[in-house]
Amino acid sequence: MPLSVRRPARWSWRALLPWAVGLLPVIVGLIALRWQTERELQMQSEAAASQVLGHTERILDNLAGAAQGLLPLAGKPCAEASLALRAQAARVPFVRATLLFQNNRLYCTSLLGEYEEQVDPDDYTEGKLWLLPGNSLTPDRPLLIYRLDSAGRGVLATVDGEHLLSALRLSPAGLAVQLQVGEQWLEASGQVRSGPLPTVARTPVSLASTRYPITVHTGFSADPAWDYLLGHYPALLALLGLLGAFAGVLCHWQIRRASSPRAELERALLANEFVPFLQPVVREGDYRWAGAEVLMRWQHPRDGLVRPDLFIPYAEHTGQIVAMTRVLMDDTARSLAPFAGLLDDGFHIGFNITADHCRDLSLLHDCQRFLEQFPPGRVSLTLEVTERKLIEPTPITLELFDKLHEMGVKIALDDFGTGQSSLNYLRQFHFDYLKIDRSFVALVGADALSLHILDSIIELCGKLNLGIVAEGVETVAQRDYLAKSAVDFQQGYLFARPMPVADFLKSLAAGPGPVSLPPPTAPEIING
Ligand code: C2E
Ligand code: CA
Ligand code: CA
């Protein structure tokens, strides 16, 4: 119960929920962004592979075109062919050199003219392409050779590795690209390697040419997703953080609002958790039950029965006490009315009201509704007013009190003597009863001076011609002293404690009202 002193657990769901609600949009957003990033990286990988492959195919097309043009010269003497070889190397883009061979023997090159070297067709993948780390002329520059043959004669056309590398090096940062020809592969560093390809952490793509025995491999060697996210979506990430913080704060605020004392009282009111307890008031002489004061209890689902001083002051502060009293009056009438036969005529039923009840005339309707439930004259409704929240003698208040009196409702001044304005009150409003506070009743048995205060209060009540009720009577000595002082009514644990309506009715049905009950030993209120 929020009004009790019990502290909420440090890691209760109330504390954790705002964090969860704040983190949820961040986590969901990051998952979505991560998925989007993966897609973009995959597309980058595919685009790079396709770009490198297309570029390499275009180069090879040039080489193939040059070789095709020179094939008729293969087998002819070098002196006759060398000019054409040079012309093709000079004219066709990307072609560095052209060479002629016959019976696996190189015999003429565009660069050196007559030349003599063995050619092994097995060096060429599918007899067409050979990737070399370099040759005798440029040992540190990769070289790709295209081979075209027909009936033991043929042409070689070479391309400088730099042309291939320019495409490989255009790919985005972090993306590894390899151009594979047979067992060899060329990487962006310019190295030609053989053996297994390096492993790729993300978005591996392999794209093979349909026209040449080449394959392009791409992929990110390390997971680039978070770096990519930070680099490409900083504003979106900041927005996600803000959204999470906003959701968390909003949730925290909502929880606080929902668990505020005001909201808790509102909920309890709707759930009918405010229940009436009745404490009998006995009359002078035979101490028969002449009436009862209705005292509110909060039947809290978790904390059990809650003492009124833990929640009534707050309900008075927020003004919710008006609605709560209305429900209490309706509840009491509904429970008592079917058993009205057990009540003596003029049986007093007292409710506590506050200054908030006196701001308009709605209390008239509440009292009317209460009285209508009983046979005429069966109950005498009394409203007890305290000085806790001062009632202003406004025209409305005075009209309200007048009309209440016209209806036969009695007004009692509660806790008489404890406030500073008791006498003022007596002058301004027309009261029917004074309830002497239990602190004065407790003076019985004390020194003579203290007792004199109680006597003076009783005497004052007598002079004002008001009915007197003494509260908080706990001992036989107090009872007898008050009886001797001609106090009209007494109320206190000596006679009975506040009890649920069912117990009250049971006691009423059992007899004409107990003369004197020993105080119960079990505590009546379990909370607080
Ligand atoms: P109150 O109107 O002065 O009510 C009398 C209080 O004294 C009750 O406490 C009652 O249980 C207690 N009492 C009765 N006899 C004895 C006794 O012999 N000895 C002692 N020590 N106490 C005794 P309770 O029920 O805890 O109510 C406390 C206060 O809460 C009430 O004081 C009243 O001011 C307020 N309250 C209770 N119900 C309502 C309500 O429906 N509306 C409003 N506005 N205030 C209420
Ligand atoms: Ca009272
Ligand atoms: Ca009182």
mmCIF file of N, CA, C and O and ligand atoms in Angstrom, residues 275-277 279-280 293-297 306-313 315-316 321-322 324-325 328-329 350-355 357 384 386 388 414-415 435-438 441 470-475 478 491-498 519 524-525, ligand 1:
data_model
loop_
_atom_site.group_PDB
_atom_site.id
_atom_site.type_symbol
_atom_site.label_atom_id
_atom_site.label_comp_id
_atom_site.label_asym_id
_atom_site.label_seq_id
_atom_site.Cartn_x
_atom_site.Cartn_y
_atom_site.Cartn_z
ATOM 1 N N VAL A 275 -14.589 -0.196 3.450
ATOM 2 C CA VAL A 275 -15.723 -0.888 4.076
ATOM 3 C C VAL A 275 -16.057 -0.237 5.422
ATOM 4 O O VAL A 275 -15.184 0.319 6.085
ATOM 5 N N PRO A 276 -17.326 -0.296 5.820
ATOM 6 C CA PRO A 276 -17.707 0.308 7.097
ATOM 7 C C PRO A 276 -17.437 -0.631 8.274
ATOM 8 O O PRO A 276 -17.705 -1.830 8.187
ATOM 9 N N PHE A 277 -16.889 -0.083 9.347
ATOM 10 C CA PHE A 277 -16.818 -0.761 10.633
ATOM 11 C C PHE A 277 -17.692 0.050 11.589
ATOM 12 O O PHE A 277 -17.711 1.272 11.506
ATOM 13 N N GLN A 279 -18.796 1.110 15.505
ATOM 14 C CA GLN A 279 -18.486 1.067 16.934
ATOM 15 C C GLN A 279 -19.721 1.558 17.690
ATOM 16 O O GLN A 279 -20.178 2.696 17.479
ATOM 17 N N PRO A 280 -20.262 0.689 18.553
ATOM 18 C CA PRO A 280 -21.490 1.072 19.260
ATOM 19 C C PRO A 280 -21.275 2.280 20.165
ATOM 20 O O PRO A 280 -20.188 2.491 20.688
ATOM 21 N N GLU A 293 -21.018 4.594 15.585
ATOM 22 C CA GLU A 293 -20.258 5.473 14.688
ATOM 23 C C GLU A 293 -19.698 4.603 13.570
ATOM 24 O O GLU A 293 -19.153 3.520 13.824
ATOM 25 N N VAL A 294 -19.848 5.082 12.342
ATOM 26 C CA VAL A 294 -19.327 4.323 11.192
ATOM 27 C C VAL A 294 -17.902 4.796 10.947
ATOM 28 O O VAL A 294 -17.664 5.980 10.708
ATOM 29 N N LEU A 295 -16.973 3.861 11.019
ATOM 30 C CA LEU A 295 -15.546 4.191 10.829
ATOM 31 C C LEU A 295 -15.035 3.453 9.593
ATOM 32 O O LEU A 295 -15.299 2.258 9.427
ATOM 33 N N MET A 296 -14.345 4.189 8.772
ATOM 34 C CA MET A 296 -13.933 3.604 7.497
ATOM 35 C C MET A 296 -12.703 2.709 7.668
ATOM 36 O O MET A 296 -11.788 3.035 8.412
ATOM 37 N N ARG A 297 -12.686 1.595 6.954
ATOM 38 C CA ARG A 297 -11.511 0.727 6.881
ATOM 39 C C ARG A 297 -11.219 0.461 5.414
ATOM 40 O O ARG A 297 -12.132 0.409 4.589
ATOM 41 N N VAL A 306 -6.467 -1.682 6.513
ATOM 42 C CA VAL A 306 -5.605 -0.505 6.717
ATOM 43 C C VAL A 306 -6.292 0.494 7.643
ATOM 44 O O VAL A 306 -7.467 0.802 7.483
ATOM 45 N N ARG A 307 -5.512 0.997 8.607
ATOM 46 C CA ARG A 307 -6.006 1.977 9.570
ATOM 47 C C ARG A 307 -6.413 3.269 8.878
ATOM 48 O O ARG A 307 -5.712 3.726 7.974
ATOM 49 N N PRO A 308 -7.495 3.918 9.319
ATOM 50 C CA PRO A 308 -7.923 5.136 8.612
ATOM 51 C C PRO A 308 -6.916 6.279 8.700
ATOM 52 O O PRO A 308 -6.811 7.058 7.773
ATOM 53 N N ASP A 309 -6.177 6.375 9.794
ATOM 54 C CA ASP A 309 -5.257 7.522 9.872
ATOM 55 C C ASP A 309 -4.117 7.401 8.869
ATOM 56 O O ASP A 309 -3.377 8.356 8.651
ATOM 57 N N LEU A 310 -3.962 6.220 8.198
ATOM 58 C CA LEU A 310 -2.938 6.091 7.160
ATOM 59 C C LEU A 310 -3.404 6.592 5.803
ATOM 60 O O LEU A 310 -2.588 6.839 4.921
ATOM 61 N N PHE A 311 -4.716 6.669 5.591
ATOM 62 C CA PHE A 311 -5.175 7.099 4.268
ATOM 63 C C PHE A 311 -6.195 8.236 4.294
ATOM 64 O O PHE A 311 -6.312 8.976 3.322
ATOM 65 N N ILE A 312 -6.926 8.398 5.418
ATOM 66 C CA ILE A 312 -7.951 9.457 5.454
ATOM 67 C C ILE A 312 -7.326 10.861 5.289
ATOM 68 O O ILE A 312 -7.836 11.657 4.504
ATOM 69 N N PRO A 313 -6.219 11.163 5.982
ATOM 70 C CA PRO A 313 -5.658 12.509 5.805
ATOM 71 C C PRO A 313 -5.325 12.799 4.342
ATOM 72 O O PRO A 313 -5.559 13.895 3.846
ATOM 73 N N ALA A 315 -6.758 11.343 1.709
ATOM 74 C CA ALA A 315 -8.032 11.449 0.975
ATOM 75 C C ALA A 315 -8.683 12.808 1.227
ATOM 76 O O ALA A 315 -9.315 13.380 0.335
ATOM 77 N N GLU A 316 -8.489 13.329 2.431
ATOM 78 C CA GLU A 316 -9.020 14.668 2.725
ATOM 79 C C GLU A 316 -8.240 15.720 1.943
ATOM 80 O O GLU A 316 -8.806 16.664 1.394
ATOM 81 N N ILE A 321 -12.115 12.179 -0.323
ATOM 82 C CA ILE A 321 -12.887 11.716 0.832
ATOM 83 C C ILE A 321 -14.395 11.841 0.581
ATOM 84 O O ILE A 321 -15.181 11.039 1.103
ATOM 85 N N VAL A 322 -14.793 12.821 -0.253
ATOM 86 C CA VAL A 322 -16.232 13.037 -0.482
ATOM 87 C C VAL A 322 -16.833 11.800 -1.159
ATOM 88 O O VAL A 322 -17.833 11.247 -0.697
ATOM 89 N N MET A 324 -15.526 8.863 -1.261
ATOM 90 C CA MET A 324 -15.350 7.699 -0.385
ATOM 91 C C MET A 324 -16.459 7.646 0.678
ATOM 92 O O MET A 324 -16.985 6.574 0.992
ATOM 93 N N THR A 325 -16.802 8.802 1.239
ATOM 94 C CA THR A 325 -17.864 8.828 2.258
ATOM 95 C C THR A 325 -19.200 8.444 1.637
ATOM 96 O O THR A 325 -20.011 7.732 2.255
ATOM 97 N N LEU A 328 -19.304 4.863 1.382
ATOM 98 C CA LEU A 328 -19.418 4.291 2.733
ATOM 99 C C LEU A 328 -20.868 4.381 3.241
ATOM 100 O O LEU A 328 -21.394 3.423 3.826
ATOM 101 N N MET A 329 -21.515 5.512 2.967
ATOM 102 C CA MET A 329 -22.911 5.679 3.409
ATOM 103 C C MET A 329 -23.810 4.693 2.678
ATOM 104 O O MET A 329 -24.679 4.049 3.287
ATOM 105 N N GLY A 350 -23.714 7.479 13.044
ATOM 106 C CA GLY A 350 -22.852 8.647 12.846
ATOM 107 C C GLY A 350 -21.823 8.427 11.759
ATOM 108 O O GLY A 350 -21.223 7.356 11.659
ATOM 109 N N PHE A 351 -21.669 9.435 10.898
ATOM 110 C CA PHE A 351 -20.611 9.412 9.872
ATOM 111 C C PHE A 351 -19.700 10.604 10.108
ATOM 112 O O PHE A 351 -20.159 11.670 10.530
ATOM 113 N N ASN A 352 -18.427 10.432 9.804
ATOM 114 C CA ASN A 352 -17.478 11.541 9.916
ATOM 115 C C ASN A 352 -17.438 12.290 8.587
ATOM 116 O O ASN A 352 -17.264 11.675 7.529
ATOM 117 N N ILE A 353 -17.610 13.597 8.641
ATOM 118 C CA ILE A 353 -17.493 14.389 7.403
ATOM 119 C C ILE A 353 -16.402 15.442 7.590
ATOM 120 O O ILE A 353 -15.945 15.694 8.700
ATOM 121 N N THR A 354 -16.011 16.018 6.459
ATOM 122 C CA THR A 354 -14.923 17.014 6.501
ATOM 123 C C THR A 354 -15.367 18.298 5.810
ATOM 124 O O THR A 354 -16.475 18.361 5.253
ATOM 125 N N ALA A 355 -14.481 19.281 5.815
ATOM 126 C CA ALA A 355 -14.797 20.575 5.202
ATOM 127 C C ALA A 355 -15.149 20.426 3.722
ATOM 128 O O ALA A 355 -15.972 21.186 3.198
ATOM 129 N N HIS A 357 -16.911 18.262 2.325
ATOM 130 C CA HIS A 357 -18.330 17.917 2.137
ATOM 131 C C HIS A 357 -19.216 19.163 2.159
ATOM 132 O O HIS A 357 -20.377 19.091 1.776
ATOM 133 N N GLU A 384 -20.530 13.852 11.995
ATOM 134 C CA GLU A 384 -19.509 14.335 12.928
ATOM 135 C C GLU A 384 -18.501 15.186 12.170
ATOM 136 O O GLU A 384 -17.949 14.754 11.166
ATOM 137 N N THR A 386 -14.982 17.444 12.347
ATOM 138 C CA THR A 386 -13.789 17.717 13.180
ATOM 139 C C THR A 386 -13.228 19.084 12.816
ATOM 140 O O THR A 386 -13.654 19.715 11.855
ATOM 141 N N ARG A 388 -10.093 19.358 12.014
ATOM 142 C CA ARG A 388 -8.847 19.108 11.292
ATOM 143 C C ARG A 388 -8.720 20.010 10.075
ATOM 144 O O ARG A 388 -7.703 20.629 9.840
ATOM 145 N N ASP A 414 -16.878 16.822 16.701
ATOM 146 C CA ASP A 414 -16.025 15.699 17.097
ATOM 147 C C ASP A 414 -14.749 16.197 17.772
ATOM 148 O O ASP A 414 -14.334 17.344 17.540
ATOM 149 N N ASP A 415 -14.152 15.339 18.581
ATOM 150 C CA ASP A 415 -12.860 15.648 19.230
ATOM 151 C C ASP A 415 -12.917 16.998 19.948
ATOM 152 O O ASP A 415 -11.940 17.766 19.911
ATOM 153 N N LYS A 435 -18.721 15.753 21.045
ATOM 154 C CA LYS A 435 -18.057 14.491 21.402
ATOM 155 C C LYS A 435 -16.764 14.855 22.120
ATOM 156 O O LYS A 435 -15.862 15.474 21.527
ATOM 157 N N ILE A 436 -16.702 14.501 23.391
ATOM 158 C CA ILE A 436 -15.515 14.836 24.182
ATOM 159 C C ILE A 436 -14.387 13.896 23.784
ATOM 160 O O ILE A 436 -14.562 12.663 23.785
ATOM 161 N N ASP A 437 -13.281 14.473 23.432
ATOM 162 C CA ASP A 437 -12.154 13.669 22.949
ATOM 163 C C ASP A 437 -11.651 12.733 24.045
ATOM 164 O O ASP A 437 -11.705 13.049 25.235
ATOM 165 N N ARG A 438 -11.105 11.603 23.588
ATOM 166 C CA ARG A 438 -10.697 10.588 24.563
ATOM 167 C C ARG A 438 -9.520 11.050 25.429
ATOM 168 O O ARG A 438 -9.299 10.515 26.514
ATOM 169 N N VAL A 441 -11.199 12.132 28.486
ATOM 170 C CA VAL A 441 -11.756 11.003 29.237
ATOM 171 C C VAL A 441 -10.639 10.295 30.005
ATOM 172 O O VAL A 441 -10.826 9.848 31.143
ATOM 173 N N ALA A 470 -19.095 10.887 25.209
ATOM 174 C CA ALA A 470 -17.705 10.774 25.649
ATOM 175 C C ALA A 470 -17.049 9.641 24.876
ATOM 176 O O ALA A 470 -17.589 8.531 24.810
ATOM 177 N N GLU A 471 -15.903 9.932 24.279
ATOM 178 C CA GLU A 471 -15.200 8.938 23.441
ATOM 179 C C GLU A 471 -14.075 8.286 24.219
ATOM 180 O O GLU A 471 -13.563 8.876 25.177
ATOM 181 N N GLY A 472 -13.683 7.113 23.746
ATOM 182 C CA GLY A 472 -12.476 6.489 24.295
ATOM 183 C C GLY A 472 -12.613 6.000 25.727
ATOM 184 O O GLY A 472 -11.647 6.048 26.496
ATOM 185 N N VAL A 473 -13.817 5.519 26.074
ATOM 186 C CA VAL A 473 -14.026 5.012 27.437
ATOM 187 C C VAL A 473 -13.441 3.598 27.502
ATOM 188 O O VAL A 473 -13.878 2.705 26.783
ATOM 189 N N GLU A 474 -12.446 3.456 28.351
ATOM 190 C CA GLU A 474 -11.734 2.164 28.369
ATOM 191 C C GLU A 474 -11.855 1.456 29.711
ATOM 192 O O GLU A 474 -11.624 0.250 29.804
ATOM 193 N N THR A 475 -12.167 2.193 30.757
ATOM 194 C CA THR A 475 -12.198 1.548 32.086
ATOM 195 C C THR A 475 -13.559 1.760 32.754
ATOM 196 O O THR A 475 -14.304 2.688 32.410
ATOM 197 N N GLN A 478 -13.781 5.146 34.391
ATOM 198 C CA GLN A 478 -14.148 6.239 33.468
ATOM 199 C C GLN A 478 -15.649 6.217 33.208
ATOM 200 O O GLN A 478 -16.330 7.245 33.228
ATOM 201 N N GLN A 491 -18.769 5.945 24.418
ATOM 202 C CA GLN A 491 -18.258 5.116 23.313
ATOM 203 C C GLN A 491 -16.827 4.761 23.662
ATOM 204 O O GLN A 491 -16.076 5.619 24.115
ATOM 205 N N GLY A 492 -16.498 3.503 23.530
ATOM 206 C CA GLY A 492 -15.116 3.146 23.850
ATOM 207 C C GLY A 492 -14.918 1.652 23.877
ATOM 208 O O GLY A 492 -15.871 0.870 23.780
ATOM 209 N N TYR A 493 -13.666 1.269 23.971
ATOM 210 C CA TYR A 493 -13.312 -0.154 23.940
ATOM 211 C C TYR A 493 -13.948 -0.920 25.090
ATOM 212 O O TYR A 493 -14.132 -2.134 25.021
ATOM 213 N N LEU A 494 -14.257 -0.213 26.195
ATOM 214 C CA LEU A 494 -14.882 -0.898 27.322
ATOM 215 C C LEU A 494 -16.187 -1.557 26.870
ATOM 216 O O LEU A 494 -16.521 -2.656 27.319
ATOM 217 N N PHE A 495 -16.892 -0.896 25.966
ATOM 218 C CA PHE A 495 -18.187 -1.431 25.505
ATOM 219 C C PHE A 495 -18.008 -2.306 24.253
ATOM 220 O O PHE A 495 -18.479 -3.436 24.223
ATOM 221 N N ALA A 496 -17.333 -1.781 23.300
ATOM 222 C CA ALA A 496 -17.061 -2.582 22.087
ATOM 223 C C ALA A 496 -16.070 -1.838 21.200
ATOM 224 O O ALA A 496 -16.052 -0.613 21.185
ATOM 225 N N ARG A 497 -15.320 -2.616 20.489
ATOM 226 C CA ARG A 497 -14.406 -2.027 19.496
ATOM 227 C C ARG A 497 -15.148 -1.873 18.169
ATOM 228 O O ARG A 497 -16.192 -2.501 17.981
ATOM 229 N N PRO A 498 -14.624 -1.067 17.251
ATOM 230 C CA PRO A 498 -15.237 -1.021 15.920
ATOM 231 C C PRO A 498 -15.231 -2.430 15.325
ATOM 232 O O PRO A 498 -14.255 -3.163 15.500
ATOM 233 N N PRO A 519 -12.823 -5.784 26.733
ATOM 234 C CA PRO A 519 -12.185 -5.467 25.463
ATOM 235 C C PRO A 519 -11.600 -6.721 24.836
ATOM 236 O O PRO A 519 -11.005 -7.528 25.560
ATOM 237 N N GLU A 524 -7.793 -5.358 16.358
ATOM 238 C CA GLU A 524 -8.839 -5.252 15.356
ATOM 239 C C GLU A 524 -8.270 -4.909 13.983
ATOM 240 O O GLU A 524 -8.725 -5.362 12.956
ATOM 241 N N ILE A 525 -7.198 -4.107 13.974
ATOM 242 C CA ILE A 525 -6.616 -3.684 12.704
ATOM 243 C C ILE A 525 -5.263 -4.352 12.550
ATOM 244 O O ILE A 525 -4.447 -4.337 13.460
HETATM 245 P P1 C2E B 1 -12.685 9.596 15.382
HETATM 246 O O1 C2E B 1 -13.755 10.113 14.504
HETATM 247 O O2 C2E B 1 -12.352 10.363 16.624
HETATM 248 O O3 C2E B 1 -13.024 8.097 15.712
HETATM 249 C C1 C2E B 1 -12.791 7.507 16.936
HETATM 250 C C2 C2E B 1 -11.513 6.766 16.912
HETATM 251 O O4 C2E B 1 -11.199 6.363 18.217
HETATM 252 C C3 C2E B 1 -11.626 5.494 16.113
HETATM 253 O O5 C2E B 1 -10.373 5.245 15.554
HETATM 254 C C4 C2E B 1 -11.886 4.452 17.145
HETATM 255 O O6 C2E B 1 -11.509 3.151 16.778
HETATM 256 C C5 C2E B 1 -11.041 4.983 18.266
HETATM 257 N N1 C2E B 1 -11.550 4.514 19.550
HETATM 258 C C6 C2E B 1 -12.810 4.260 19.919
HETATM 259 N N2 C2E B 1 -12.857 3.849 21.212
HETATM 260 C C7 C2E B 1 -11.598 3.876 21.697
HETATM 261 C C8 C2E B 1 -10.989 3.562 22.956
HETATM 262 O O7 C2E B 1 -11.619 3.182 23.921
HETATM 263 N N3 C2E B 1 -9.657 3.718 23.055
HETATM 264 C C9 C2E B 1 -8.904 4.143 21.992
HETATM 265 N N4 C2E B 1 -7.608 4.245 22.157
HETATM 266 N N5 C2E B 1 -9.423 4.434 20.774
HETATM 267 C C10 C2E B 1 -10.763 4.297 20.651
HETATM 268 P P2 C2E B 1 -10.232 4.890 14.069
HETATM 269 O O8 C2E B 1 -11.335 4.002 13.628
HETATM 270 O O9 C2E B 1 -8.833 4.421 13.909
HETATM 271 O O10 C2E B 1 -10.435 6.258 13.367
HETATM 272 C C11 C2E B 1 -9.506 7.242 13.503
HETATM 273 C C12 C2E B 1 -9.986 8.495 12.873
HETATM 274 O O11 C2E B 1 -10.087 8.386 11.462
HETATM 275 C C13 C2E B 1 -11.388 8.872 13.301
HETATM 276 O O12 C2E B 1 -11.327 9.489 14.553
HETATM 277 C C14 C2E B 1 -11.795 9.822 12.218
HETATM 278 O O13 C2E B 1 -11.273 11.102 12.460
HETATM 279 C C15 C2E B 1 -11.110 9.228 11.032
HETATM 280 N N6 C2E B 1 -12.100 8.458 10.285
HETATM 281 C C16 C2E B 1 -12.469 7.187 10.432
HETATM 282 N N7 C2E B 1 -13.430 6.890 9.537
HETATM 283 C C17 C2E B 1 -13.671 8.016 8.848
HETATM 284 C C18 C2E B 1 -14.551 8.392 7.773
HETATM 285 O O14 C2E B 1 -15.354 7.598 7.275
HETATM 286 N N8 C2E B 1 -14.479 9.670 7.316
HETATM 287 C C19 C2E B 1 -13.624 10.576 7.831
HETATM 288 N N9 C2E B 1 -13.622 11.818 7.324
HETATM 289 N N10 C2E B 1 -12.789 10.286 8.827
HETATM 290 C C20 C2E B 1 -12.819 9.019 9.333
#
